[in-house]
């Protein structure tokens, strides 16, 4: 299936617009921001979605500064914003290298939970090489 898109390059950014329902992931817009005029060092990628079952509205990926573009390069930070109507009432998900933060719509959860933080830390002791998983609610 050929995707329908319009792309426009600017001085330090690239804007891509996709026809609604032309992509399987539901993306309708992608804005890529670069730190240099030659557009080699990505700083941020903003993706806007429509008509998704999981109610994902926007995803923002922040990259480490001054690194070349590589396929599958890990991001520093990923923010995902969701519309109301999810069964778990998730409003925002922030993924960091050391954990995740979940923000909820406060009136939609029965227990009134607004935020949940999961932090991942590795044990540096070679005798016990396992990861710790902490959850704060």
PDB file of C-alpha atoms in Angstrom:
ATOM      1  CA  UNK A   1       0.000   0.000   0.000  1.00  0.00           C
ATOM      2  CA  UNK A   2       1.443   3.323  -1.100  1.00  0.00           C
ATOM      3  CA  UNK A   3       1.260   5.977   1.603  1.00  0.00           C
ATOM      4  CA  UNK A   4       0.128   9.440   0.628  1.00  0.00           C
ATOM      5  CA  UNK A   5       2.347  12.152   2.092  1.00  0.00           C
ATOM      6  CA  UNK A   6       3.537  15.694   1.614  1.00  0.00           C
ATOM      7  CA  UNK A   7       6.967  16.642   2.856  1.00  0.00           C
ATOM      8  CA  UNK A   8       8.498  20.076   3.272  1.00  0.00           C
ATOM      9  CA  UNK A   9      12.060  20.800   4.389  1.00  0.00           C
ATOM     10  CA  UNK A  10      12.816  23.930   6.375  1.00  0.00           C
ATOM     11  CA  UNK A  11      16.076  25.341   7.691  1.00  0.00           C
ATOM     12  CA  UNK A  12      16.396  23.093  10.779  1.00  0.00           C
ATOM     13  CA  UNK A  13      13.299  20.919  10.457  1.00  0.00           C
ATOM     14  CA  UNK A  14      11.256  18.671   8.209  1.00  0.00           C
ATOM     15  CA  UNK A  15       7.452  18.507   8.224  1.00  0.00           C
ATOM     16  CA  UNK A  16       5.655  15.471   6.827  1.00  0.00           C
ATOM     17  CA  UNK A  17       1.872  15.277   6.439  1.00  0.00           C
ATOM     18  CA  UNK A  18       0.109  11.968   5.778  1.00  0.00           C
ATOM     19  CA  UNK A  19      -3.410  11.361   4.550  1.00  0.00           C
ATOM     20  CA  UNK A  20      -5.720  10.195   7.321  1.00  0.00           C
ATOM     21  CA  UNK A  21      -6.057   6.378   7.454  1.00  0.00           C
ATOM     22  CA  UNK A  22      -3.246   5.916   4.894  1.00  0.00           C
ATOM     23  CA  UNK A  23      -0.823   4.476   7.475  1.00  0.00           C
ATOM     24  CA  UNK A  24      -1.395   1.436   9.658  1.00  0.00           C
ATOM     25  CA  UNK A  25      -0.114   3.230  12.756  1.00  0.00           C
ATOM     26  CA  UNK A  26      -2.535   6.156  12.234  1.00  0.00           C
ATOM     27  CA  UNK A  27       0.163   8.839  11.944  1.00  0.00           C
ATOM     28  CA  UNK A  28      -1.049  11.999  10.231  1.00  0.00           C
ATOM     29  CA  UNK A  29       1.869  14.355  10.907  1.00  0.00           C
ATOM     30  CA  UNK A  30       5.579  14.086  11.741  1.00  0.00           C
ATOM     31  CA  UNK A  31       7.792  17.060  12.565  1.00  0.00           C
ATOM     32  CA  UNK A  32      11.527  16.414  12.857  1.00  0.00           C
ATOM     33  CA  UNK A  33      13.675  19.090  14.499  1.00  0.00           C
ATOM     34  CA  UNK A  34      17.433  19.182  13.918  1.00  0.00           C
ATOM     35  CA  UNK A  35      20.184  21.015  15.785  1.00  0.00           C
ATOM     36  CA  UNK A  36      22.127  21.879  12.619  1.00  0.00           C
ATOM     37  CA  UNK A  37      21.322  23.313   9.207  1.00  0.00           C
ATOM     38  CA  UNK A  38      22.665  20.212   7.396  1.00  0.00           C
ATOM     39  CA  UNK A  39      19.952  18.153   9.198  1.00  0.00           C
ATOM     40  CA  UNK A  40      22.254  15.405  10.503  1.00  0.00           C
ATOM     41  CA  UNK A  41      21.713  15.763  14.261  1.00  0.00           C
ATOM     42  CA  UNK A  42      18.130  15.069  15.328  1.00  0.00           C
ATOM     43  CA  UNK A  43      16.942  16.792  18.479  1.00  0.00           C
ATOM     44  CA  UNK A  44      13.264  15.950  18.557  1.00  0.00           C
ATOM     45  CA  UNK A  45      10.609  14.087  16.573  1.00  0.00           C
ATOM     46  CA  UNK A  46       6.943  14.975  17.104  1.00  0.00           C
ATOM     47  CA  UNK A  47       4.350  12.544  15.730  1.00  0.00           C
ATOM     48  CA  UNK A  48       0.595  13.223  15.690  1.00  0.00           C
ATOM     49  CA  UNK A  49      -1.917  10.378  15.360  1.00  0.00           C
ATOM     50  CA  UNK A  50      -5.631  10.033  14.619  1.00  0.00           C
ATOM     51  CA  UNK A  51      -8.237   7.252  14.809  1.00  0.00           C
ATOM     52  CA  UNK A  52      -6.260   4.858  17.008  1.00  0.00           C
ATOM     53  CA  UNK A  53      -7.858   2.251  19.257  1.00  0.00           C
ATOM     54  CA  UNK A  54      -5.382   2.948  22.057  1.00  0.00           C
ATOM     55  CA  UNK A  55      -6.275   6.695  21.888  1.00  0.00           C
ATOM     56  CA  UNK A  56      -2.640   7.743  21.267  1.00  0.00           C
ATOM     57  CA  UNK A  57      -2.756  11.376  20.136  1.00  0.00           C
ATOM     58  CA  UNK A  58       0.876  12.543  20.152  1.00  0.00           C
ATOM     59  CA  UNK A  59       4.350  11.054  20.648  1.00  0.00           C
ATOM     60  CA  UNK A  60       7.457  13.184  21.177  1.00  0.00           C
ATOM     61  CA  UNK A  61      10.934  11.616  21.049  1.00  0.00           C
ATOM     62  CA  UNK A  62      13.881  13.587  22.407  1.00  0.00           C
ATOM     63  CA  UNK A  63      17.337  12.470  21.271  1.00  0.00           C
ATOM     64  CA  UNK A  64      20.785  12.945  22.755  1.00  0.00           C
ATOM     65  CA  UNK A  65      22.516  16.022  21.432  1.00  0.00           C
ATOM     66  CA  UNK A  66      25.259  15.964  18.795  1.00  0.00           C
ATOM     67  CA  UNK A  67      24.853  12.346  17.675  1.00  0.00           C
ATOM     68  CA  UNK A  68      24.561  11.207  14.082  1.00  0.00           C
ATOM     69  CA  UNK A  69      21.307   9.699  12.815  1.00  0.00           C
ATOM     70  CA  UNK A  70      21.373   5.904  13.085  1.00  0.00           C
ATOM     71  CA  UNK A  71      18.622   3.368  12.507  1.00  0.00           C
ATOM     72  CA  UNK A  72      17.211   2.141  15.809  1.00  0.00           C
ATOM     73  CA  UNK A  73      19.206   4.625  17.894  1.00  0.00           C
ATOM     74  CA  UNK A  74      17.887   4.784  21.466  1.00  0.00           C
ATOM     75  CA  UNK A  75      16.147   7.958  22.494  1.00  0.00           C
ATOM     76  CA  UNK A  76      16.759   9.860  25.704  1.00  0.00           C
ATOM     77  CA  UNK A  77      13.106  10.463  26.432  1.00  0.00           C
ATOM     78  CA  UNK A  78       9.757   9.507  24.904  1.00  0.00           C
ATOM     79  CA  UNK A  79       6.520  11.302  25.829  1.00  0.00           C
ATOM     80  CA  UNK A  80       3.186   9.851  24.724  1.00  0.00           C
ATOM     81  CA  UNK A  81      -0.084  11.764  25.157  1.00  0.00           C
ATOM     82  CA  UNK A  82      -3.454   9.983  25.083  1.00  0.00           C
ATOM     83  CA  UNK A  83      -7.038  11.164  24.603  1.00  0.00           C
ATOM     84  CA  UNK A  84      -9.703  10.448  27.206  1.00  0.00           C
ATOM     85  CA  UNK A  85     -11.587   7.176  26.869  1.00  0.00           C
ATOM     86  CA  UNK A  86      -8.897   4.586  27.583  1.00  0.00           C
ATOM     87  CA  UNK A  87      -9.976   1.835  30.011  1.00  0.00           C
ATOM     88  CA  UNK A  88      -6.902   2.480  32.198  1.00  0.00           C
ATOM     89  CA  UNK A  89      -7.435   6.314  32.115  1.00  0.00           C
ATOM     90  CA  UNK A  90      -3.826   6.913  31.000  1.00  0.00           C
ATOM     91  CA  UNK A  91      -3.243  10.541  30.007  1.00  0.00           C
ATOM     92  CA  UNK A  92       0.537  10.645  29.517  1.00  0.00           C
ATOM     93  CA  UNK A  93       3.395   8.151  29.493  1.00  0.00           C
ATOM     94  CA  UNK A  94       7.003   9.333  29.839  1.00  0.00           C
ATOM     95  CA  UNK A  95       9.693   6.733  29.149  1.00  0.00           C
ATOM     96  CA  UNK A  96      13.192   7.524  30.384  1.00  0.00           C
ATOM     97  CA  UNK A  97      16.291   5.313  30.274  1.00  0.00           C
ATOM     98  CA  UNK A  98      15.945   4.694  34.018  1.00  0.00           C
ATOM     99  CA  UNK A  99      12.178   4.204  34.259  1.00  0.00           C
ATOM    100  CA  UNK A 100       8.651   5.253  33.321  1.00  0.00           C
ATOM    101  CA  UNK A 101       6.139   7.804  34.581  1.00  0.00           C
ATOM    102  CA  UNK A 102       2.414   7.266  34.077  1.00  0.00           C
ATOM    103  CA  UNK A 103      -0.009  10.188  34.480  1.00  0.00           C
ATOM    104  CA  UNK A 104      -3.733   9.459  34.667  1.00  0.00           C
ATOM    105  CA  UNK A 105      -6.940  11.432  34.209  1.00  0.00           C
ATOM    106  CA  UNK A 106      -7.780  11.996  37.883  1.00  0.00           C
ATOM    107  CA  UNK A 107     -11.572  11.663  37.619  1.00  0.00           C
ATOM    108  CA  UNK A 108     -11.441   8.488  35.531  1.00  0.00           C
ATOM    109  CA  UNK A 109      -9.667   6.226  38.040  1.00  0.00           C
ATOM    110  CA  UNK A 110     -11.638   4.688  40.886  1.00  0.00           C
ATOM    111  CA  UNK A 111      -8.813   5.058  43.392  1.00  0.00           C
ATOM    112  CA  UNK A 112      -8.023   8.648  42.345  1.00  0.00           C
ATOM    113  CA  UNK A 113      -4.443   7.806  41.351  1.00  0.00           C
ATOM    114  CA  UNK A 114      -2.918  10.662  39.362  1.00  0.00           C
ATOM    115  CA  UNK A 115       0.679   9.521  38.859  1.00  0.00           C
ATOM    116  CA  UNK A 116       2.680   6.283  38.963  1.00  0.00           C
ATOM    117  CA  UNK A 117       6.493   6.211  38.754  1.00  0.00           C
ATOM    118  CA  UNK A 118       8.504   3.082  37.941  1.00  0.00           C
ATOM    119  CA  UNK A 119      12.269   3.325  38.261  1.00  0.00           C
ATOM    120  CA  UNK A 120      14.718   0.741  36.991  1.00  0.00           C
ATOM    121  CA  UNK A 121      18.167   0.492  38.519  1.00  0.00           C
ATOM    122  CA  UNK A 122      20.839  -2.093  37.940  1.00  0.00           C
ATOM    123  CA  UNK A 123      22.893  -3.632  40.697  1.00  0.00           C
ATOM    124  CA  UNK A 124      26.555  -2.922  39.937  1.00  0.00           C
ATOM    125  CA  UNK A 125      27.744  -5.797  42.125  1.00  0.00           C
ATOM    126  CA  UNK A 126      29.021  -8.587  39.796  1.00  0.00           C
ATOM    127  CA  UNK A 127      28.133 -11.236  42.404  1.00  0.00           C
ATOM    128  CA  UNK A 128      24.423 -10.347  42.148  1.00  0.00           C
ATOM    129  CA  UNK A 129      23.770  -9.169  38.550  1.00  0.00           C
ATOM    130  CA  UNK A 130      20.051  -8.471  38.673  1.00  0.00           C
ATOM    131  CA  UNK A 131      17.903  -5.400  38.099  1.00  0.00           C
ATOM    132  CA  UNK A 132      15.788  -3.666  40.707  1.00  0.00           C
ATOM    133  CA  UNK A 133      12.282  -2.508  39.867  1.00  0.00           C
ATOM    134  CA  UNK A 134      10.712   0.115  42.161  1.00  0.00           C
ATOM    135  CA  UNK A 135       7.145   1.353  41.860  1.00  0.00           C
ATOM    136  CA  UNK A 136       5.858   4.547  43.518  1.00  0.00           C
ATOM    137  CA  UNK A 137       2.140   5.263  43.423  1.00  0.00           C
TER     138      UNK A 137
END
